[in-house]
CSV table of C-alpha atoms and ligand atoms in Angstrom, one decimal:
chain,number,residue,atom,x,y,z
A,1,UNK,CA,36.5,43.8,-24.2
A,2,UNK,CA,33.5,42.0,-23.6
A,3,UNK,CA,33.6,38.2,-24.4
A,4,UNK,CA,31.3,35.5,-24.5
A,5,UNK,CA,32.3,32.3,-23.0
A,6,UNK,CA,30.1,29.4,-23.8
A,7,UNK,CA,30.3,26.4,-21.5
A,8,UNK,CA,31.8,28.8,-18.6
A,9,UNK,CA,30.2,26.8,-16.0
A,10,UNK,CA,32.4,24.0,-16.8
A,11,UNK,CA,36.4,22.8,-15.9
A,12,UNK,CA,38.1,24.6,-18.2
A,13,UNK,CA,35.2,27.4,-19.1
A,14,UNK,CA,35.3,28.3,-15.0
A,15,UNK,CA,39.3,29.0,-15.7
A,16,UNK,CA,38.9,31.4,-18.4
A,17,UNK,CA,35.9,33.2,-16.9
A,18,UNK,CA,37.9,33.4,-13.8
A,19,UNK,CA,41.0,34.8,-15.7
A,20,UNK,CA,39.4,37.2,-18.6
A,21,UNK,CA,37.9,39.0,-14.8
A,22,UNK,CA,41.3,39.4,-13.9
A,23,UNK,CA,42.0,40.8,-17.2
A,24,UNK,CA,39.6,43.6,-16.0
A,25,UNK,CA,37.0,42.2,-19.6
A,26,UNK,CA,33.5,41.9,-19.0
A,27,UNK,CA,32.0,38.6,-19.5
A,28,UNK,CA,28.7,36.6,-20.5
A,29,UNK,CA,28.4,33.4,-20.1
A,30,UNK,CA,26.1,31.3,-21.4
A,31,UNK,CA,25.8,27.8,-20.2
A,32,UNK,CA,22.8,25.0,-20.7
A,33,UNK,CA,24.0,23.6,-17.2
A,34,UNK,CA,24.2,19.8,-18.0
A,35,UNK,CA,25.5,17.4,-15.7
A,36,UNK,CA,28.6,18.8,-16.0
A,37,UNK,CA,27.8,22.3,-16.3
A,38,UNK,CA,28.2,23.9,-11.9
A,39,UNK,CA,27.0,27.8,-11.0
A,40,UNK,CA,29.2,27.1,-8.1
A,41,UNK,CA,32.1,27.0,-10.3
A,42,UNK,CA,31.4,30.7,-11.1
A,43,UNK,CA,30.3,31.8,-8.0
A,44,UNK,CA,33.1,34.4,-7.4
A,45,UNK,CA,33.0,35.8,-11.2
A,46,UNK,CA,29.4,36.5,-10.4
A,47,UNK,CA,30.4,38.8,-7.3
A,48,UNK,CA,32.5,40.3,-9.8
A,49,UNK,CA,30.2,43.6,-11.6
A,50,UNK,CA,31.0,42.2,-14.8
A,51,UNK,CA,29.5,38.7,-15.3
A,52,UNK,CA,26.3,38.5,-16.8
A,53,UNK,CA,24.9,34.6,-16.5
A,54,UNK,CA,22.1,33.5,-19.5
A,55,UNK,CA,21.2,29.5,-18.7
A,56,UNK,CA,20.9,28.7,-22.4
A,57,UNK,CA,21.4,25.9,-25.1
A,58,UNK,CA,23.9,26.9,-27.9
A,59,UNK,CA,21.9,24.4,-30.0
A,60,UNK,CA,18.6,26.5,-29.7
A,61,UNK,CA,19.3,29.6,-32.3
A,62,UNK,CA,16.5,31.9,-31.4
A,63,UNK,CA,18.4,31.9,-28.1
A,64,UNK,CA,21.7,32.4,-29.5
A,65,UNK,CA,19.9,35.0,-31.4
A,66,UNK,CA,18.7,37.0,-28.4
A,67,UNK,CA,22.0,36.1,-26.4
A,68,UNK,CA,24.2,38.3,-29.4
A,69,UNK,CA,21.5,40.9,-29.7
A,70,UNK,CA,21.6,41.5,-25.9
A,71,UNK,CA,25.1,41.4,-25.2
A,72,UNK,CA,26.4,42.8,-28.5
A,73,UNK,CA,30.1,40.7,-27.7
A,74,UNK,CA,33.7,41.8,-28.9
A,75,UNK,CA,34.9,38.3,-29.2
A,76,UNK,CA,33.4,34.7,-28.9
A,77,UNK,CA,35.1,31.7,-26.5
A,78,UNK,CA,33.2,28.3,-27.6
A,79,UNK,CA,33.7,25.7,-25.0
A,80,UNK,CA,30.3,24.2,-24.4
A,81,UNK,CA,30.6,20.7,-25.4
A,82,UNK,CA,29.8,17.3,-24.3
A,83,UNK,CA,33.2,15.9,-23.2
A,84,UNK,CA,33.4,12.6,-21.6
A,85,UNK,CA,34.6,9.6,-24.0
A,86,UNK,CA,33.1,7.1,-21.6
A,87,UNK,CA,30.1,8.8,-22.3
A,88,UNK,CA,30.0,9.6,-25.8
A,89,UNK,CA,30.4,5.4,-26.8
A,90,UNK,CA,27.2,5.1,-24.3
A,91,UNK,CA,24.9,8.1,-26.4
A,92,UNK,CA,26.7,9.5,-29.5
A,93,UNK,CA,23.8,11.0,-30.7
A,94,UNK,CA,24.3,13.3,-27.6
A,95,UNK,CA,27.8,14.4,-28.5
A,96,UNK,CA,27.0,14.8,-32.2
A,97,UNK,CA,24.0,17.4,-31.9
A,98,UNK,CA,25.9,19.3,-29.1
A,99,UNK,CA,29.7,19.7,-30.5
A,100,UNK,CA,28.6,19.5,-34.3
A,101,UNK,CA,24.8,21.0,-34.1
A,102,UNK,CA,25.5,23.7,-31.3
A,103,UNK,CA,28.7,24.8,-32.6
A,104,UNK,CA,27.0,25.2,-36.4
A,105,UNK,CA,24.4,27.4,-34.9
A,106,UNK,CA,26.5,29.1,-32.9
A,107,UNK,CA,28.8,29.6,-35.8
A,108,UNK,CA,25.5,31.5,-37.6
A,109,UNK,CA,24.7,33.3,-34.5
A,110,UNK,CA,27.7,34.8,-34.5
A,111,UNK,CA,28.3,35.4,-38.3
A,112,UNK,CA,25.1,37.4,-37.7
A,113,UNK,CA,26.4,39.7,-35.2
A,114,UNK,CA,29.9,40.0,-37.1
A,115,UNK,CA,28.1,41.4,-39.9
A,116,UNK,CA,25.8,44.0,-37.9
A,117,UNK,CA,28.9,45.4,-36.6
A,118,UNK,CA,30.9,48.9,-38.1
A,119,UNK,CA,34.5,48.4,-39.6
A,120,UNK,CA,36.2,49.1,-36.9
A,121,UNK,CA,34.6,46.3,-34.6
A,122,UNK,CA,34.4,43.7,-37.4
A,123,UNK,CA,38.0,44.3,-37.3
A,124,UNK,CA,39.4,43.2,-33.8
A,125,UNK,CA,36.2,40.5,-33.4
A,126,UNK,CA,37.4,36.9,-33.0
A,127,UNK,CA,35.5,33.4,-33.0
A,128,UNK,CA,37.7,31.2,-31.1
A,129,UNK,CA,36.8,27.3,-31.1
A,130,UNK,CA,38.5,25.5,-28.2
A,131,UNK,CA,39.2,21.8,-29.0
A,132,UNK,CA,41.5,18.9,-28.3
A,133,UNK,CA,44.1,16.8,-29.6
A,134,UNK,CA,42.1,14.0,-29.6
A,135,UNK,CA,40.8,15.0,-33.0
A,136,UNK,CA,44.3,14.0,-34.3
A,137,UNK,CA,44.0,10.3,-33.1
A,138,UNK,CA,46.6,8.2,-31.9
A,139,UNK,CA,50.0,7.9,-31.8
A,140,UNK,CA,52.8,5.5,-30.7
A,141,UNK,CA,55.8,5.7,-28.3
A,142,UNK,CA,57.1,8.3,-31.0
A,143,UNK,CA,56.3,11.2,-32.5
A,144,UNK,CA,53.8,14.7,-32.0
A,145,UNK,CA,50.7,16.3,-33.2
A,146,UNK,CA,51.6,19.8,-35.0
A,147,UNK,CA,49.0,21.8,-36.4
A,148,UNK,CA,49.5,20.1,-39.8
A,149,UNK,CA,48.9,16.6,-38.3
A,150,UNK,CA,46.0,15.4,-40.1
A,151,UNK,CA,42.8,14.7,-38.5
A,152,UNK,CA,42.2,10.7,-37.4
A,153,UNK,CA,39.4,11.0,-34.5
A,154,UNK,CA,38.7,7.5,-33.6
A,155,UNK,CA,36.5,8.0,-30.4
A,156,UNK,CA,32.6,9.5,-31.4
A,157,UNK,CA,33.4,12.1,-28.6
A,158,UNK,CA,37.0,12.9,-30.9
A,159,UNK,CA,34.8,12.6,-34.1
A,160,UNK,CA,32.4,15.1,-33.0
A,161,UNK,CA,34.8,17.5,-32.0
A,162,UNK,CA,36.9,17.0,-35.6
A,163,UNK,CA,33.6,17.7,-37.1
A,164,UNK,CA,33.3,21.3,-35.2
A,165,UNK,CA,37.0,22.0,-35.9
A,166,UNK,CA,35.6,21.9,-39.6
A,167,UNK,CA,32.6,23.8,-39.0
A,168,UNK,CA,34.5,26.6,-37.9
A,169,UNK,CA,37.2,26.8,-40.4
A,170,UNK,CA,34.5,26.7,-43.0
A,171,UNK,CA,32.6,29.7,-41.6
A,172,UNK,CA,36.0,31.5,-42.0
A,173,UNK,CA,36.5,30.4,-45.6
A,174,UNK,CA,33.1,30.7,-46.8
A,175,UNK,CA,32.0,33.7,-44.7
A,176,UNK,CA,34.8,35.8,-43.5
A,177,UNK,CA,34.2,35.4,-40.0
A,178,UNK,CA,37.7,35.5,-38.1
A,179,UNK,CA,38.0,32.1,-36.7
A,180,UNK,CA,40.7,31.0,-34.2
A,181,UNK,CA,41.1,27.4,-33.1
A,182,UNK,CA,43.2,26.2,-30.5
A,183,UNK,CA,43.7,22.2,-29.5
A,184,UNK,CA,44.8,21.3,-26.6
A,185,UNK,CA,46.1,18.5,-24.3
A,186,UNK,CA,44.2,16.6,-21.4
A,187,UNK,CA,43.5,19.7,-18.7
A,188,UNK,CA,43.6,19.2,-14.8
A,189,UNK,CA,43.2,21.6,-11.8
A,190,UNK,CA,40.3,22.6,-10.0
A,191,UNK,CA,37.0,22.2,-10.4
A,192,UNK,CA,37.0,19.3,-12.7
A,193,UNK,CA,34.2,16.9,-12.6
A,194,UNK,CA,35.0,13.7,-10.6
A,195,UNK,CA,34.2,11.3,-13.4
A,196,UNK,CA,37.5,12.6,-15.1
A,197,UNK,CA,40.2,10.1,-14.1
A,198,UNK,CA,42.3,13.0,-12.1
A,199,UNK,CA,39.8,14.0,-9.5
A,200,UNK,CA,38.3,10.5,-9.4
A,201,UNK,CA,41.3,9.1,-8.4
A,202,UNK,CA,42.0,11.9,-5.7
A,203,UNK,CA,37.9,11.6,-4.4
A,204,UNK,CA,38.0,7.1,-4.4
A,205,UNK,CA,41.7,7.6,-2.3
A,206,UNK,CA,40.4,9.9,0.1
A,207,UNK,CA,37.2,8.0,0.6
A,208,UNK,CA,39.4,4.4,0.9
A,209,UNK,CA,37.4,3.2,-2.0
A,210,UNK,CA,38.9,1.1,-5.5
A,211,UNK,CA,41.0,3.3,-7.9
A,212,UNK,CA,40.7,1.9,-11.4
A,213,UNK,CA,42.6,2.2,-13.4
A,214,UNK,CA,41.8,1.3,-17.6
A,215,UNK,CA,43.5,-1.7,-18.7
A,216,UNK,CA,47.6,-2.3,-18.3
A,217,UNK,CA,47.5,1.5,-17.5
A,218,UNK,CA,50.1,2.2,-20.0
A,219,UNK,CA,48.2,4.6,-22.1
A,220,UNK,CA,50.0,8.2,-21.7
A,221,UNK,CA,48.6,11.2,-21.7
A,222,UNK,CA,50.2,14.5,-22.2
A,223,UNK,CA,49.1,17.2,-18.9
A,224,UNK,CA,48.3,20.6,-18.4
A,225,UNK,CA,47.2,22.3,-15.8
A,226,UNK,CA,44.2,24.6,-16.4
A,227,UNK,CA,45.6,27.4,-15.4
A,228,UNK,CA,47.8,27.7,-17.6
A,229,UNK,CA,45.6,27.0,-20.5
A,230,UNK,CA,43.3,29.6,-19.8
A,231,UNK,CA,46.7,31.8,-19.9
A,232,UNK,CA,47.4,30.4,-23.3
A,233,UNK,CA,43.7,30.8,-24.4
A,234,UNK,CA,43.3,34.6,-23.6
A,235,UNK,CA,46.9,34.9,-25.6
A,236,UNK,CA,45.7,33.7,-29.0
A,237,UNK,CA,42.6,35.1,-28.8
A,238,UNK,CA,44.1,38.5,-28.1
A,239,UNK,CA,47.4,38.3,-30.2
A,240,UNK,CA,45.9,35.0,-33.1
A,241,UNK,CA,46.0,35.4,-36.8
A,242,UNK,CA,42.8,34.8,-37.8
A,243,UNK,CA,42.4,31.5,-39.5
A,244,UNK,CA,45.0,29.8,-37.8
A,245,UNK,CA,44.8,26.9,-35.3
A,246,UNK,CA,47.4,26.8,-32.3
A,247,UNK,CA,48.1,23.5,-30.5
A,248,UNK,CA,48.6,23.8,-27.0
A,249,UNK,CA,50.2,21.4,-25.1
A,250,UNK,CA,51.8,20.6,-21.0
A,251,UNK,CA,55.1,19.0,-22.4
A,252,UNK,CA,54.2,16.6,-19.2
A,253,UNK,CA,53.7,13.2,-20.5
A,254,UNK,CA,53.0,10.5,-18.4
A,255,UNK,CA,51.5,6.1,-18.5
A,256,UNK,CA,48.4,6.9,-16.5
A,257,UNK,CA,49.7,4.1,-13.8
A,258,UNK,CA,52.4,6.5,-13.5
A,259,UNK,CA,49.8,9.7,-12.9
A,260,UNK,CA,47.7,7.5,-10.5
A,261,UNK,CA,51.0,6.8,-8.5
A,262,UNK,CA,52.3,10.2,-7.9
A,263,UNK,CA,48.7,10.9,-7.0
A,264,UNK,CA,48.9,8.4,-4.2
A,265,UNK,CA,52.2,9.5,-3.1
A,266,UNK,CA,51.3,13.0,-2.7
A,267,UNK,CA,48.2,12.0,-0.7
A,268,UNK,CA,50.3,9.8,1.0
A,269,UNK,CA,52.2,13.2,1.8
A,270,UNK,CA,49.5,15.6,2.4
A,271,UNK,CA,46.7,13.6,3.7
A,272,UNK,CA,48.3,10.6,5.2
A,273,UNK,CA,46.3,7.5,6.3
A,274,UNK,CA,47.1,4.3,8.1
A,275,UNK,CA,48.4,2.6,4.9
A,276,UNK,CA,49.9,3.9,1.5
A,277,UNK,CA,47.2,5.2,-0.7
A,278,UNK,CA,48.6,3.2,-3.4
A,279,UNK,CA,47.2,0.1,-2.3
A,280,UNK,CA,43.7,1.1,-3.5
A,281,UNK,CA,44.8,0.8,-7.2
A,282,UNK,CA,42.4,-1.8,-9.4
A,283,UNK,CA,43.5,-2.2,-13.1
A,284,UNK,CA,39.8,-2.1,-14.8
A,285,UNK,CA,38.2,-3.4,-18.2
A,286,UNK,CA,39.7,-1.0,-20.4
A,287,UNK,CA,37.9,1.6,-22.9
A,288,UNK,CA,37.5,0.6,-26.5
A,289,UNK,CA,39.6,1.5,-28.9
A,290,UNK,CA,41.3,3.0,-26.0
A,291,UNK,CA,44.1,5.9,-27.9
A,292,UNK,CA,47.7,4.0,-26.8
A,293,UNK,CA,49.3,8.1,-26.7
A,294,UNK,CA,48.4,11.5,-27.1
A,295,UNK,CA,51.7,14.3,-27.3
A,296,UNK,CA,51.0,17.6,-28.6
A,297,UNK,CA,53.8,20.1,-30.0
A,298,UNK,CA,52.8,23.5,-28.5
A,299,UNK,CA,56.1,25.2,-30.6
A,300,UNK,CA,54.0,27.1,-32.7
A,301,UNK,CA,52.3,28.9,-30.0
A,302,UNK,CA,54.8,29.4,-27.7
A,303,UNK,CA,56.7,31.1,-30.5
A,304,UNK,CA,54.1,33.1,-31.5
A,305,UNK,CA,52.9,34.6,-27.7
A,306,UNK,CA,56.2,33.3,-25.7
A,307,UNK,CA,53.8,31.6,-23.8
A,308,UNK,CA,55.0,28.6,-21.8
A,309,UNK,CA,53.1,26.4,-19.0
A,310,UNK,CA,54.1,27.7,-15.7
A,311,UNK,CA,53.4,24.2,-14.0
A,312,UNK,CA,55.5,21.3,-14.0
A,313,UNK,CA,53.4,18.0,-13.2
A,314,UNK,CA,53.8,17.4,-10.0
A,315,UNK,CA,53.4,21.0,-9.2
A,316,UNK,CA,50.4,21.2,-10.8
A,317,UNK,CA,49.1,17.9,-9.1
A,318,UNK,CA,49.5,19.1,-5.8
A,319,UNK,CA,47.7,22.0,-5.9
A,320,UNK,CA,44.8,20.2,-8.0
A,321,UNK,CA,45.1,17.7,-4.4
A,322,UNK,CA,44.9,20.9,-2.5
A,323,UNK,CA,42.1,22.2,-4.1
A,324,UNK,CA,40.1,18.9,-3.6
A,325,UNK,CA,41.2,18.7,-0.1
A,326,UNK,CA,40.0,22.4,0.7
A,327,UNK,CA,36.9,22.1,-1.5
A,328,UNK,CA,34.3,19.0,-0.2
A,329,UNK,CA,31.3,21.4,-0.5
A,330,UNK,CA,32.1,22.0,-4.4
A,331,UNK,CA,32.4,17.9,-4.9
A,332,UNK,CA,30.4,16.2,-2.4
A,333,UNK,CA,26.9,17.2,-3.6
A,334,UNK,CA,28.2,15.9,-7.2
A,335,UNK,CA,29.6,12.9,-5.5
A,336,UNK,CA,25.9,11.8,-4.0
A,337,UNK,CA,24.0,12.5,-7.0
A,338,UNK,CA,22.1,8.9,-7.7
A,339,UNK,CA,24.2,7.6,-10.6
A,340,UNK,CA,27.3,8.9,-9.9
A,341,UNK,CA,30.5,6.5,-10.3
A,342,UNK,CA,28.8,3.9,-12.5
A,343,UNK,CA,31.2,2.7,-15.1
A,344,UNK,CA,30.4,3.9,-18.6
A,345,UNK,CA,31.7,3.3,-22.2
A,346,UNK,CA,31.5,-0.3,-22.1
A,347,UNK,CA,30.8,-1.5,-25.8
A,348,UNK,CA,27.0,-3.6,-25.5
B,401,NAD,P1,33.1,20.2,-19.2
B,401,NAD,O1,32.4,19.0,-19.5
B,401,NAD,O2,33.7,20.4,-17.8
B,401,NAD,O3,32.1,21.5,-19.3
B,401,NAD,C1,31.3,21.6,-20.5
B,401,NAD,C2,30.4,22.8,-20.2
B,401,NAD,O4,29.5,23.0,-21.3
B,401,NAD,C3,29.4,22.6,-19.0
B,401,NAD,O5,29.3,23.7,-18.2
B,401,NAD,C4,28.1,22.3,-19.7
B,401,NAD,O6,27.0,22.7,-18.9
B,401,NAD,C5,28.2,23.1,-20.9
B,401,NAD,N1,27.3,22.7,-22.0
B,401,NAD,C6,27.2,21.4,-22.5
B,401,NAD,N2,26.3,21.3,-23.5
B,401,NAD,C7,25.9,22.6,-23.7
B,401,NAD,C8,24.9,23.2,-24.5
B,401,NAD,N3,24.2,22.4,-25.4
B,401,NAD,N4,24.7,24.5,-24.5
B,401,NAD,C9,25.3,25.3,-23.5
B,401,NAD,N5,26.2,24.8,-22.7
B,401,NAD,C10,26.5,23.4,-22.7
B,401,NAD,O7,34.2,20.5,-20.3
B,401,NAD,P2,35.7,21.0,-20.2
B,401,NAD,O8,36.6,19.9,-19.8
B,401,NAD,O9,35.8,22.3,-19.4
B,401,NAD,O10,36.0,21.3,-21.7
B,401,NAD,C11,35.7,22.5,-22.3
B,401,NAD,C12,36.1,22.5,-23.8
B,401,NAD,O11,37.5,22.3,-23.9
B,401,NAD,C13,35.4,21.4,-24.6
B,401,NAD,O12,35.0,22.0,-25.8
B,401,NAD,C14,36.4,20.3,-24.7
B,401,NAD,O13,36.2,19.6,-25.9
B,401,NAD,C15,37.7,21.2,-24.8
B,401,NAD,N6,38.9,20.4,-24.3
B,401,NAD,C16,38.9,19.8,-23.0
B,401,NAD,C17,40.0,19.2,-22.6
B,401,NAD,C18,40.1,18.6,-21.2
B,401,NAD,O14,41.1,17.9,-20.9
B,401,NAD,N7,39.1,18.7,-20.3
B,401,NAD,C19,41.2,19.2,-23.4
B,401,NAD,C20,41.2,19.9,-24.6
B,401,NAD,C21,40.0,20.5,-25.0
């Protein structure tokens, strides 16, 4: 198998770069390195034999041209996006030519190559689009998203990555290609950039700084820990129907004051200093149109693969504290950069 991974120097990318080596595939990854974007992420895949790197843009096609032609791929994993919803209500524009424009010329790049291959490889190769839950909006106290819930993005980051979802059914409708879509939960676990409310928290507590916290804090979020998405990734692309989405979910919802609390107490536990982390915690302006709850049902694809997240919360949250604990070299230089930690997403 030889899969290309766009946005594979990225959080969730790194994992499944990291896992399809264990799965003894080859892998190309092709990566525009934004802000978010860390070679250091990838550093041990690269030691590997079967890691090839191409610094690209998926929204530049003569280089998604060249990128299929060199590296002739059994199967696509789309991550590269912008991601940040702070940062999508600062510079839309940014989010909508990335995660709609990138992922339509990706989606021709790749309808290219599908039809240059012989039967037997046009048979087993898969577009998968990796997306979010976000694109379903929000809920209240009850209820899930399944697949069928129907689409309500209300953020521009949310919106763009509805749009995509679109894109890429389309190109399976219209043209044939074998498209797979998955959406998923909020990820944690290594190698997650600090502006993400997870490792913030754990980088501000260490360094005795504020921990804000959005609002009341009551918004809840539903958890998984990369790791296991990358597990649940390499299932559906390897066992999918094509056409089909799969929502993939942590079953681990918590109000974020809750998150930021057991955060503190595990600090308190594994990194303990004169006084109880907790007391760094600072309720913040909140975001607009802040989504009250996210919950995904993941019963469609745990039926399908038998897959099932192999982390609880708070097992998953120590080793994420671990890994940030063991890990100052990957963080601090992102950490020092010059406009690092400025609040963003604050309507003008
Ligand atoms: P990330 O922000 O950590 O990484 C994104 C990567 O994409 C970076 O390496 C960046 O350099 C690269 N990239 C951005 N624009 C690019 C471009 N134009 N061309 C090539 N590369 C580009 O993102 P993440 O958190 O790892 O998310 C990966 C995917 O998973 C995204 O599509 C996101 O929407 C989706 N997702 C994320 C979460 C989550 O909780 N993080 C949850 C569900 C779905």
């Amino acid at each position: 198998m030889k899969l290309l991974v766009t946005g594979g120097c990225g959080f969730i990318g790194s994992a499944v770069v990291h896992r399809a080596i264990r799965l003894g595939w080859s892998v190309v990854n092709v990566d525009k390195l934004t802000y978010a974007g860390n070679l250091q992420s990838v550093a041990a895949a690269a030691q590997s034999g079967c890691y090839a790197f191409e610094k690209a843009d998926i929204c530049h096609a003569g280089a998604m041209k060249r990128v299929f032609h060199l590296h002739d791929p059994d199967a696509v994993m789309h991550l590269a996006a912008e991601t940040h919803v702070d940062r999508s209500i600062d510079d839309p524009r940014r989010f909508v030519e990335t995660n709609v424009l990138g992922t339509c010329i990706l989606l021709q790049a790749a309808l290219r190559h599908f039809s240059s291959l012989g039967p037997e490889r046009r048979d087993k190769f898969r577009f998968m689009h990796i997306s979010t839950d976000e694109v379903y909006g929000a809920l209240g106290l009850e209820g899930r998203f399944s697949e069928k819930t129907s689409y309500a993005p209300r953020s521009p980051y949310a919106a763009s990555k509805a749009g995509s979802d679109h894109l890429v059914r389309a190109w399976g409708e219209t043209f044939g290609l074998p498209v797979l879509v998955t959406n998923c939960s909020n990820n944690y676990g290594p190698r997650q950039f600090p502006e993400k409310l997870i490792p913030l928290v754990i980088l501000r507590a260490i360094a005795g700084e504020p921990i804000p916290v959005y609002g009341a804090g009551e918004n809840i979020r539903d958890w998984l820990y990369v790791e296991d998405h990358a597990e649940a990734l390499t299932e559906v692309l390897t066992r999918g129907s094509p056409g089909e989405s799969y929502n993939i979910g942590g079953e681990c919802e918590a109000r974020n004051i809750d998150l930021v609390r057991l955060i503190c107490a595990i600090l308190n536990d594994m990194r303990p200093a004169g006084a109880p982390y907790g007391r760094l915690i600072t309720m913040t302006v909140d975001r607009p149109g802040h989504d009250f709850r996210y919950a995904i049902d993941p019963g469609k694809t745990c039926a399908a693969f038998g897959w099932r997240p192999r982390h609880n919360l708070e097992e998953g949250l120590r080793a994420t504290v671990k890994w940030y604990l063991e890990n100052e070299a990957w963080w601090l230089p992102l950490m020092q950069r010059g406009d690092f930690g400025k609040r963003r997403g604050l309507r003008q």
